[in-house]
């Protein structure tokens, strides 16, 4: 972390405050409470792969709805993406192609991407660069998305890679690019971008002391309100000290508005703000795809990077539905935490259930067509 990074300093301060106030539970109390939290998401754990655990019934759906078409969800397992602690970019590329083909049922990656976007779309790729080069969205994944979009007829100049803060993009290895002839890389705080005063989320369900300029408004970035037609969300699979997990929902919601620190900490844990921010049409109606980067994942001390709490997971989760993917993210992190003899984070992750109730997606596993590819 850079000494002058006030955003990350705030996150660390809030995380420490959370840890200080955290309920102390013995193992029996923890297991008893876990059974009733987050609609059963992330409950009993095992060493099975993520989809195997889901299909075994260890994660129970809230309801069963037979009439709703099943939502394609793909877990892409990369057996060869890590070689001697180095990423095999060819293996990652093949993993992405196979995952997109499985998701869409198409015979080629090019055909798959044509199912996602139209040639005239301006596409925003929302990455997560907060944790620096070690735990941010990998550039090989972003490059493959750009390649896929181009194969579907989207010109490079119609693609925007973005996040809230220039400093985080730069630290993660994404130089700011504003030229109109190629892929652009922008932040909401880039000069000339900023936030839209006419499009905002207003709520007093927050921490008054953490409000920016005493405001109850969180304005949406002009990137999502004025610049892009569709959104591809590319979060990192990681722990979050205040929201339990930082997956699809938090990455897009809190990455798209300002004045978010007010939602952190006890007793809110970022809920219901995450779901309510995503309800707005500038996000909900533009989101077409989510790709969770689990090449490297974290199980503790997130959302910042700590070597001792990360592991080379080597997998991707892909779906149009961000909620069901966050169920997988939560379940995967809980499993790893169980292996490390740490408590579940389900009690902090109620924003997943809230987002489902608001219609952002589903946490009902009977509505998901769970598929797996392995490379």
mmCIF file of N, CA and C in Angstrom, residues 14 57 160 187:
data_model
loop_
_atom_site.group_PDB
_atom_site.id
_atom_site.type_symbol
_atom_site.label_atom_id
_atom_site.label_comp_id
_atom_site.label_asym_id
_atom_site.label_seq_id
_atom_site.Cartn_x
_atom_site.Cartn_y
_atom_site.Cartn_z
ATOM 1 N N UNK A 14 -11.260 0.288 8.978
ATOM 2 C CA UNK A 14 -12.584 -0.299 9.190
ATOM 3 C C UNK A 14 -12.477 -1.778 9.514
ATOM 4 N N UNK A 57 -26.049 -31.113 -2.322
ATOM 5 C CA UNK A 57 -27.102 -30.634 -1.439
ATOM 6 C C UNK A 57 -26.584 -29.959 -0.189
ATOM 7 N N UNK A 160 -13.768 -0.241 -22.836
ATOM 8 C CA UNK A 160 -13.245 0.552 -21.721
ATOM 9 C C UNK A 160 -12.978 -0.379 -20.540
ATOM 10 N N UNK A 187 -10.500 5.596 -14.981
ATOM 11 C CA UNK A 187 -11.039 5.519 -13.628
ATOM 12 C C UNK A 187 -12.106 6.588 -13.462
#
